[in-house]
Short mmCIF file of C-alpha atoms (C1' of nucleotides) in Angstrom, two decimals:
data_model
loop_
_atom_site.label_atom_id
_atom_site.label_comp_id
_atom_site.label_asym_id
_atom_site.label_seq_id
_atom_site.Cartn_x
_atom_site.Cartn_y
_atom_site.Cartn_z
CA UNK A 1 7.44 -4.23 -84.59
CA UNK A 2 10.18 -6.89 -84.25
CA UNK A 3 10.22 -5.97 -80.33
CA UNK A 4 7.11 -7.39 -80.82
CA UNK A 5 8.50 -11.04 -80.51
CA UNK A 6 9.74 -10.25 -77.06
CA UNK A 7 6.38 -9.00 -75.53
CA UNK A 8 4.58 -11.66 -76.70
CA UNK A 9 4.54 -14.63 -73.92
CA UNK A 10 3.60 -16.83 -75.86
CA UNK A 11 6.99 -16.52 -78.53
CA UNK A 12 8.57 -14.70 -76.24
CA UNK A 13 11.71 -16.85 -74.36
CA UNK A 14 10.66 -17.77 -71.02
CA UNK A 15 12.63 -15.75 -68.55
CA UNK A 16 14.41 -18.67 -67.63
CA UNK A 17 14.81 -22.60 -69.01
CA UNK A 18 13.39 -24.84 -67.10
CA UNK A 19 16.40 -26.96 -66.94
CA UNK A 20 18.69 -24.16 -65.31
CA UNK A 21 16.67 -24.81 -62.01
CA UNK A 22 17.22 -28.97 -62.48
CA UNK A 23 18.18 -30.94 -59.54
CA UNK A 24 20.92 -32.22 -61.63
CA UNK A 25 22.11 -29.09 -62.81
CA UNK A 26 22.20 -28.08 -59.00
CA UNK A 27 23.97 -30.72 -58.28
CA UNK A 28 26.28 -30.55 -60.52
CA UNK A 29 26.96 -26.83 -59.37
CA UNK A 30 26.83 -28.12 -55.68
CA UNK A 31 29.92 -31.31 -56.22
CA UNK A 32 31.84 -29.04 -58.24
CA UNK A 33 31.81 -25.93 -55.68
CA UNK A 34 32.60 -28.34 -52.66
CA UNK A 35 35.27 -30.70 -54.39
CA UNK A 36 37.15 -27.59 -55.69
CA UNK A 37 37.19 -26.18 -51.94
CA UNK A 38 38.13 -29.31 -49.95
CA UNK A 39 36.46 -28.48 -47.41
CA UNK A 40 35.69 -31.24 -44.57
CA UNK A 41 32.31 -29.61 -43.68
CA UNK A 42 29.33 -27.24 -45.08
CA UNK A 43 26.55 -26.18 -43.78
CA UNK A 44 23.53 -26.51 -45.84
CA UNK A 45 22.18 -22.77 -45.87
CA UNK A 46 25.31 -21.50 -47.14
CA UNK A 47 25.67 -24.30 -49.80
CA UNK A 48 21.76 -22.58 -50.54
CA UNK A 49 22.78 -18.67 -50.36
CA UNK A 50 25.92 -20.26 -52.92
CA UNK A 51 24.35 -21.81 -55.06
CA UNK A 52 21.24 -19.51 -55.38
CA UNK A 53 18.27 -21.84 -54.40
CA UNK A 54 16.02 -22.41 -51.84
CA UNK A 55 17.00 -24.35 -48.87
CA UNK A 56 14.30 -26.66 -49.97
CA UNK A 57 16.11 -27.84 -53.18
CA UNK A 58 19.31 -28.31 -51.50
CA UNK A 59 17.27 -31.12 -49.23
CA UNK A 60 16.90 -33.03 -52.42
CA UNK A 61 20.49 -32.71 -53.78
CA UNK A 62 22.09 -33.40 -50.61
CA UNK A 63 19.67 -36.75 -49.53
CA UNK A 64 20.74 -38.69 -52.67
CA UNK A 65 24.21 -37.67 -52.25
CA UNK A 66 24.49 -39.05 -48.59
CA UNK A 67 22.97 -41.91 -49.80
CA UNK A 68 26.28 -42.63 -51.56
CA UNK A 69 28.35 -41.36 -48.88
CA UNK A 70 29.59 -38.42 -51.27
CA UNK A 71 28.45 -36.06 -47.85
CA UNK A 72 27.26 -37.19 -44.07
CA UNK A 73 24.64 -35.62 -42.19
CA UNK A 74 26.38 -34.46 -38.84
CA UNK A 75 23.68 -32.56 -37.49
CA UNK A 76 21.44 -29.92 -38.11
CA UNK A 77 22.24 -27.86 -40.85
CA UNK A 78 25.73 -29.59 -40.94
CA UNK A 79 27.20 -31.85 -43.31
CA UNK A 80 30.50 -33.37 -43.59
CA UNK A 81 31.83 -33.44 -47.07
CA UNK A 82 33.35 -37.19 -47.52
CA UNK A 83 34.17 -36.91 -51.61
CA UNK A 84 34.19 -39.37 -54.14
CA UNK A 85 36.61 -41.86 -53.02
CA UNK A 86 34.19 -42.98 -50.49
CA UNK A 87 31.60 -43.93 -53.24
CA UNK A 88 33.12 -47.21 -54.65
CA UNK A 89 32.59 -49.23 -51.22
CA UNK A 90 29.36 -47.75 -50.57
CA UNK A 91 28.10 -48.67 -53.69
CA UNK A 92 29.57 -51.87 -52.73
CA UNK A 93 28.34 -52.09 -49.34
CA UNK A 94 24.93 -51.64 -50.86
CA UNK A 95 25.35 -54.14 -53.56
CA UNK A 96 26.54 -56.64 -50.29
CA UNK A 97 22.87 -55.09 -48.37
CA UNK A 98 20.96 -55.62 -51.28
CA UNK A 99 22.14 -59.40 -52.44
CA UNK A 100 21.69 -60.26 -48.43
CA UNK A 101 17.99 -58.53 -48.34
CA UNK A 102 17.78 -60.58 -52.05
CA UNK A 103 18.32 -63.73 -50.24
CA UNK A 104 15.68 -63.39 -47.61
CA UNK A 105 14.33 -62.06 -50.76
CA UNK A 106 10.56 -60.69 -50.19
CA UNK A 107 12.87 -57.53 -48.42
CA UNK A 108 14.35 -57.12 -51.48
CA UNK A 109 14.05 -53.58 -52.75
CA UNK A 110 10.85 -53.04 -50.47
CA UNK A 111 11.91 -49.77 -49.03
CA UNK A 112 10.08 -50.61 -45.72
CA UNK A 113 11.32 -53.53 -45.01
CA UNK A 114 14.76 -52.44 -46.15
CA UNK A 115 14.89 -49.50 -43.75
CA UNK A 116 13.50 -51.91 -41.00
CA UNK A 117 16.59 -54.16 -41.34
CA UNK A 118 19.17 -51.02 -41.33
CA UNK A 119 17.21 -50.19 -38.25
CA UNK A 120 17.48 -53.65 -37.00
CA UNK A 121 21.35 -53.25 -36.56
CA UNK A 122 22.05 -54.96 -39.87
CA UNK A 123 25.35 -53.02 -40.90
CA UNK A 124 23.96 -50.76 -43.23
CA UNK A 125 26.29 -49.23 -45.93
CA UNK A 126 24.84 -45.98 -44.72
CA UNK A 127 24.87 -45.47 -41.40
CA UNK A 128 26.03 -42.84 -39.38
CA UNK A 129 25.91 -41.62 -35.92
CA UNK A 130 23.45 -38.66 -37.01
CA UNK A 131 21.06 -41.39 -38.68
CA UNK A 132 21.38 -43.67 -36.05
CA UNK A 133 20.54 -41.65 -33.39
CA UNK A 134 17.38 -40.17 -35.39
CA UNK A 135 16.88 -43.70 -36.33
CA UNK A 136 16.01 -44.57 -33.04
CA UNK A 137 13.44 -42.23 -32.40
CA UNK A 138 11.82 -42.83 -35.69
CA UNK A 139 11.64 -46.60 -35.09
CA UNK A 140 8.26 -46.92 -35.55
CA UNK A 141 7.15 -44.39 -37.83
CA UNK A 142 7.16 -44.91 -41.42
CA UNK A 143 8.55 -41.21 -43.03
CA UNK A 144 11.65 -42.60 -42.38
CA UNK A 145 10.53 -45.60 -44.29
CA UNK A 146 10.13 -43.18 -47.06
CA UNK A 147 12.94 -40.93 -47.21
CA UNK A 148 14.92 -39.69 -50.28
CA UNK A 149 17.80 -41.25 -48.75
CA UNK A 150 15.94 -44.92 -48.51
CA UNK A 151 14.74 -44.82 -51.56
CA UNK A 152 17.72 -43.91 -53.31
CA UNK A 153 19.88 -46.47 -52.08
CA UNK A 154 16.98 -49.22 -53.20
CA UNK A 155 16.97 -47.41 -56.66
CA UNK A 156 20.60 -48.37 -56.63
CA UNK A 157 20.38 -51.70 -55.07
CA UNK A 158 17.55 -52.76 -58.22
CA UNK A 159 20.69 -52.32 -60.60
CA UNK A 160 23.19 -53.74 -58.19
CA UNK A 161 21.68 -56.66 -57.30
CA UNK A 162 20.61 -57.99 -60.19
CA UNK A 163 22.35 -58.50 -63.76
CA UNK A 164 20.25 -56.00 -65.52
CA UNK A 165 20.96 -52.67 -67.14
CA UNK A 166 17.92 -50.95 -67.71
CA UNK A 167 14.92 -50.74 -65.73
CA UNK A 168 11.53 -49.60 -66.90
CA UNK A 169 10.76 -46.57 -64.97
CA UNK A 170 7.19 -47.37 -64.19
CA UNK A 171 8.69 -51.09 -62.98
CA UNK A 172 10.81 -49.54 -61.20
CA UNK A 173 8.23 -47.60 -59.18
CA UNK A 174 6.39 -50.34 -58.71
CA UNK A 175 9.07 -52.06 -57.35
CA UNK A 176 10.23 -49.80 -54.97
CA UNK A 177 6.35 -49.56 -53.75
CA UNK A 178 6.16 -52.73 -52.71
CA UNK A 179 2.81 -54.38 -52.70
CA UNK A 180 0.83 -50.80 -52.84
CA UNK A 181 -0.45 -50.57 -55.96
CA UNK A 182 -2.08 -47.14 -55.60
CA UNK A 183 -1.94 -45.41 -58.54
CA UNK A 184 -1.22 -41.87 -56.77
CA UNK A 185 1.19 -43.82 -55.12
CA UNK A 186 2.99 -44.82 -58.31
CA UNK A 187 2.59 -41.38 -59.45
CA UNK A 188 4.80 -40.02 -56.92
CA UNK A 189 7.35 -42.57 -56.59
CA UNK A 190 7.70 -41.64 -60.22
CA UNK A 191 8.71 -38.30 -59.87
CA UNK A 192 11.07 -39.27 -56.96
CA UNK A 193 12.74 -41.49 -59.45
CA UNK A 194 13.04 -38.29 -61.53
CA UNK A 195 14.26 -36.38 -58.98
CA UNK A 196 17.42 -38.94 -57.91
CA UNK A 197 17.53 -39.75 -62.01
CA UNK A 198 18.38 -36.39 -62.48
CA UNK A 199 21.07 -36.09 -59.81
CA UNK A 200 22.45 -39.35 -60.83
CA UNK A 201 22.26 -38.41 -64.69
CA UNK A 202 24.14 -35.35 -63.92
CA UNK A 203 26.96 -37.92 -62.47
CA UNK A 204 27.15 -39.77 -65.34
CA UNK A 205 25.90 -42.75 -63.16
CA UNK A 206 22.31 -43.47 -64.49
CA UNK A 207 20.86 -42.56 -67.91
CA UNK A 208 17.96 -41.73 -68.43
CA UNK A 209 16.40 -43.45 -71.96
CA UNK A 210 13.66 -44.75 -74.10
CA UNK A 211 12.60 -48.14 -75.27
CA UNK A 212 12.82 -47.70 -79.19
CA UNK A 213 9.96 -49.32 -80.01
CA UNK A 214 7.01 -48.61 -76.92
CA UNK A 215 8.75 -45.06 -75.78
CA UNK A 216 8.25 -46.11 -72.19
CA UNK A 217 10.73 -44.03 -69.86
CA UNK A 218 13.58 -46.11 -68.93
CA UNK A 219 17.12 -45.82 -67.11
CA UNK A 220 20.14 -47.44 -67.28
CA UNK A 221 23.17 -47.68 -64.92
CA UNK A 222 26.00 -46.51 -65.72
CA UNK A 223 27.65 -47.00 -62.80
CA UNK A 224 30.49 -44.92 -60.54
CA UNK A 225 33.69 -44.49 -63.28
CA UNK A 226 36.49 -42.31 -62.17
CA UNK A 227 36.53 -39.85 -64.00
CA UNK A 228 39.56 -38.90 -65.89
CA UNK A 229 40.08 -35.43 -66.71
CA UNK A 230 43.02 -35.19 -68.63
CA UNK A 231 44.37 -38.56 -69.21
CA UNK A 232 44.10 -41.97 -67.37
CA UNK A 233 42.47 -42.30 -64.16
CA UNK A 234 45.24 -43.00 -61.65
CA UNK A 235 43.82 -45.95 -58.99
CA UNK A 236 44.65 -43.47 -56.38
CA UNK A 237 44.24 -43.49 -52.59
CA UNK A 238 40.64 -43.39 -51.91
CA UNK A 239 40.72 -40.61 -48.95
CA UNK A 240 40.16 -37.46 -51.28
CA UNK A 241 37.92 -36.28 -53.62
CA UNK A 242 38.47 -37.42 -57.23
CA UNK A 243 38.05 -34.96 -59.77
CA UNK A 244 34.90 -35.98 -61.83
CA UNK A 245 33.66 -33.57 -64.62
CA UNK A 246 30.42 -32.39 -63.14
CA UNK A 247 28.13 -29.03 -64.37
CA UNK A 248 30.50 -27.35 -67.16
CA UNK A 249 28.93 -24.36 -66.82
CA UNK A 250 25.95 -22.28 -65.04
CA UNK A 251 24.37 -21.87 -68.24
CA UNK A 252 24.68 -25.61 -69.91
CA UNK A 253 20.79 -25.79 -70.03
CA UNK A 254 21.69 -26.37 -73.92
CA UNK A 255 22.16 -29.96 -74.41
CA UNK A 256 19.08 -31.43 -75.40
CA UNK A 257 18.29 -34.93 -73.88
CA UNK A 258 15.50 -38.29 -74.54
CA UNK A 259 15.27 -37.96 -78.11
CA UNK A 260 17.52 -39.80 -79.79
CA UNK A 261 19.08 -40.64 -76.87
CA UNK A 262 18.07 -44.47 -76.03
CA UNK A 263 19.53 -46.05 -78.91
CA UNK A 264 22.02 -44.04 -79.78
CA UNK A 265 24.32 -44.32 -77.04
CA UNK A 266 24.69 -48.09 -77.31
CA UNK A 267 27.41 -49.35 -79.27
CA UNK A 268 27.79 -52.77 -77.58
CA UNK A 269 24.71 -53.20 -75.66
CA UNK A 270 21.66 -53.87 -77.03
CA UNK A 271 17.78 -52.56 -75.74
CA UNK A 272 14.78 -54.90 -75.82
CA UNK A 273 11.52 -53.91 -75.95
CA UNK A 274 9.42 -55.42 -73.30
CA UNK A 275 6.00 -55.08 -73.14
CA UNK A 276 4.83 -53.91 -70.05
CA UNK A 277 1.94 -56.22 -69.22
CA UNK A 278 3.34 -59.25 -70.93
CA UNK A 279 1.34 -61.93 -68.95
CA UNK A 280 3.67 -65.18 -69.37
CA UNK A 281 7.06 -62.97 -69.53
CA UNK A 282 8.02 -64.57 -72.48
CA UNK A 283 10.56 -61.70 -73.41
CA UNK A 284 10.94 -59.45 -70.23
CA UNK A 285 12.73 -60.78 -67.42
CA UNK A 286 11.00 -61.01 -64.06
CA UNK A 287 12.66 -60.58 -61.20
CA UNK A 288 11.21 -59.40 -57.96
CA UNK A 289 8.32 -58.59 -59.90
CA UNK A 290 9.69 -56.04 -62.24
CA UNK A 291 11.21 -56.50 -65.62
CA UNK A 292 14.64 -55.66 -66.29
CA UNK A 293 16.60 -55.51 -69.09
CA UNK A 294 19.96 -57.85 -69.12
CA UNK A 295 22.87 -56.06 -69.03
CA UNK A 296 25.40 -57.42 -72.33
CA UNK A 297 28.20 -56.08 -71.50
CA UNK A 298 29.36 -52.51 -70.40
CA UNK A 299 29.69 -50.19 -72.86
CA UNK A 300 33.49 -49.86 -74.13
CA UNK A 301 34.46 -46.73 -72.66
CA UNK A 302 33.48 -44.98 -69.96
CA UNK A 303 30.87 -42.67 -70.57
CA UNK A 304 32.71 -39.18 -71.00
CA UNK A 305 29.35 -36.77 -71.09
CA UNK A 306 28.95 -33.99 -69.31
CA UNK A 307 25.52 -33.16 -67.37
CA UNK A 308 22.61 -35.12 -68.58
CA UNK A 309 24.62 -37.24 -70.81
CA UNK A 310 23.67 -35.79 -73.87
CA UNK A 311 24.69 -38.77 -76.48
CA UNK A 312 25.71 -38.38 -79.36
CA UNK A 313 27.81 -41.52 -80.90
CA UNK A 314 26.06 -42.76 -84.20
CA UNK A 315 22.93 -45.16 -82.87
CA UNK A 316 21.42 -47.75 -84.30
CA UNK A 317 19.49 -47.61 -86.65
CA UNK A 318 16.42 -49.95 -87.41
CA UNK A 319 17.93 -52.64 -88.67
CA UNK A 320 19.45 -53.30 -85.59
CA UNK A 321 16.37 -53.65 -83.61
CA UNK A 322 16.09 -57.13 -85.46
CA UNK A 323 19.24 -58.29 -83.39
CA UNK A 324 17.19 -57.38 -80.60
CA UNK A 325 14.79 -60.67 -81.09
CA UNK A 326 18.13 -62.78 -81.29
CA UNK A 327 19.39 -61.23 -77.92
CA UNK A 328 16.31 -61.87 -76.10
CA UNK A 329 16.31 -65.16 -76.01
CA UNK A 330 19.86 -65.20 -75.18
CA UNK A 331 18.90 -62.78 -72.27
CA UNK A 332 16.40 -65.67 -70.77
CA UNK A 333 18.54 -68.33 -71.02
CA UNK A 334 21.06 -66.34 -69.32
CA UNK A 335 19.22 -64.85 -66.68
CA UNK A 336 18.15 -67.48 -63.75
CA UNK A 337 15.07 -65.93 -61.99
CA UNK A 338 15.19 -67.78 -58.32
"C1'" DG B 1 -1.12 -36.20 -74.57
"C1'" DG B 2 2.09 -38.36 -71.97
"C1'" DG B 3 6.58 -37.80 -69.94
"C1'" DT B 4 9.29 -34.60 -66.91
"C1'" DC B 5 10.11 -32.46 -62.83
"C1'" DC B 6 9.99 -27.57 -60.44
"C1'" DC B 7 7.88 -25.66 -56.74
"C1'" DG B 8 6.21 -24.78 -52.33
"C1'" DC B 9 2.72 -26.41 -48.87
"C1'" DC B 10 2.60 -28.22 -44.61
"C1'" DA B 11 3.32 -32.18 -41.38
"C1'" DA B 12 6.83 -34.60 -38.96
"C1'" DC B 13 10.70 -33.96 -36.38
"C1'" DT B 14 14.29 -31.49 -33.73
"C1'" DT B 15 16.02 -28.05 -30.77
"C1'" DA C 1 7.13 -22.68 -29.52
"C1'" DA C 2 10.12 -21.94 -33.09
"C1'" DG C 3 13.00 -23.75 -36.36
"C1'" DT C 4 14.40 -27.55 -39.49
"C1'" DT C 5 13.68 -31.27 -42.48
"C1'" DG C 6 11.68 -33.31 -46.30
"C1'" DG C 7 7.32 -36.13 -48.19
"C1'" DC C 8 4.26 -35.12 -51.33
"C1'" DG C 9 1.53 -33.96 -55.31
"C1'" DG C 10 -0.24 -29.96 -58.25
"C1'" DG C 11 0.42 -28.42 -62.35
"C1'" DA C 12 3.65 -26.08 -65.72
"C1'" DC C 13 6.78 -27.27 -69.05
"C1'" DC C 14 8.67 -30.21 -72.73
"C1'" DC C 15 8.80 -33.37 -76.54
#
DNA sequence: GGGTCCCGCCAACTT
DNA sequence: AAGTTGGCGGGACCC
């Protein structure tokens, strides 16, 4: 019986992809519902009953997006809906948080200490009355320490601050761990960093790649472009929302991303290979005690992908990776370690 | 097999 | 006390 296919679990097509339930996907769904309605406030169960998921998920997709000011907790069940233009100068204002945290520099990127200074009165990028209030009743516990919200904006501040494009995921983690070294620890932070990666992939601000040569998981910035639609991206006023090409469709669970993907999408910039555990550091780039990869360049256009940035410009192929050994040692000349 | 990341438990926090 | 928020990690799915 051909039916037979169907009945079969194991050949039969799950009853849903995976990748329709992403965070990115959901967030995709979310920006594009709220931008189209200009609406100055939501409340977060409807944005759930909308949207079709759990309040739970929603949690997720609306953390990373206050952490770039895109929405602002008012209170409970209550956010304001700021849009897009406000996303330039917080991504500045971090930048600004994260070189000043850089220069007393053992704060740098240590979520803990970071959240200590916000609490401290340092003007934080992201504060707002709701926070602050909560803030000071949270003083000295540490779940605030380790909020999605935290932890995004020192995911962000790792690219900001420093000159680097990509970012081993597993540095990354470590990184944003601070001393703990825990491996359970790392484990999780991991699939935070999956979590906001998604959201942010489905923005078209991070990407989400591969080291040719050692496969380890890696991302890459991309950054906050404007995105235009239809044309050129008028340098508008910054008070609404700015149309940005989010979720094309319910159903775009189709594109198929890693693969290819790390190499292929870089026309001017070039990925090095770092070994992980490379005792004198010889080709990676220390700083703050991850590696990074030096950013050449952005790439020439803006990156015009839709969710999950499937990529498909011609890569390079192996030959390339030889320019790779030229480029590193330009990369630590270049880059000054303090 | 290791990378991804959905899912929901349950503790912290708020009302 | 009840409701809300969201850290956390198990484990299924994917490549």
């Amino acid at each position: 019986m051909s039916s037979l296919d169907l009945q079969n679990p194991e050949t039969r097509p799950p009853a849903y992809h995976r990748k329709e339930k992403s965070l990115g996907l959901l967030c995709s769904n979310f920006l594009r519902l709220y931008s189209e309605e200009g609406v100055a406030t939501f409340e977060l169960d409807d944005a759930a009953s909308k949207l079709g998921v759990e309040r739970r998920r929603m949690y997720d997709v609306v953390n990373i997006l206050e952490s770039i000011r895109i929405i602002a907790k008012k209170g409970k069940n209550q956010y304001s809906w700021k849009g897009f233009g406000e996303v330039p100068r917080a991504l500045e204002e971090l930048k600004e948080d994260g070189m000043r945290e850089k220069s007393n520099h053992s704060d740098f990127c240590n979520p803990v200490k970071v959240s200590k200074n916000i609490e401290n009165g340092v003007p934080s990028s992201l504060q707002n009355n709701w926070e602050a209030r909560s803030a000071a009743s949270l003083r000295s516990d540490n779940r605030r320490d380790k909020s999605l919200v935290i932890l995004t904006q020192s995911f962000i501040k790792l690219f900001l601050c420093s000159d680097m494009e990509f970012i081993l995921l597993d540095d990354a983690a470590q990184a944003l761990l601070g001393d703990n070294h825990d491996t359970t620890a790392l484990r999780t932070k991991v699939r935070r960093l999956y979590d906001i990666a998604n959201v942010f992939s489905s923005m078209n601000m991070i990407e989400k790649t591969h080291f040719p040569e050692s496969r380890k998981p890696a991302f890459r910035w991309l950054g906050w472009k404007e995105k235009p639609e239809n044309g050129s991206d008028t340098p508008s006023d910054l008070n609404e929302s700015k149309k940005r090409l989010f979720g094309i469709d319910i159903t775009n669970d189709i594109s198929k991303r890693n693969r290819v993907e790390s190499s292929t999408n870089c026309i001017n910039q070039t990925v090095i290979d770092v070994p992980m555990h490379n005792r004198h550091g010889d080709l990676g780039i220390v700083h703050d005690g991850i590696k990074l990869k030096q950013r050449s360049k952005h790439s020439s256009k803006g990156i015009e992908f839709g969710p999950f940035a499937p990529v498909n410009v011609s890569g390079l192929k192996d030959p390339e990776r030889r320019r790779v050994k030229e480029f590193q040692e330009k990369l630590t000349s270049t880059y000054r370690p303090q």
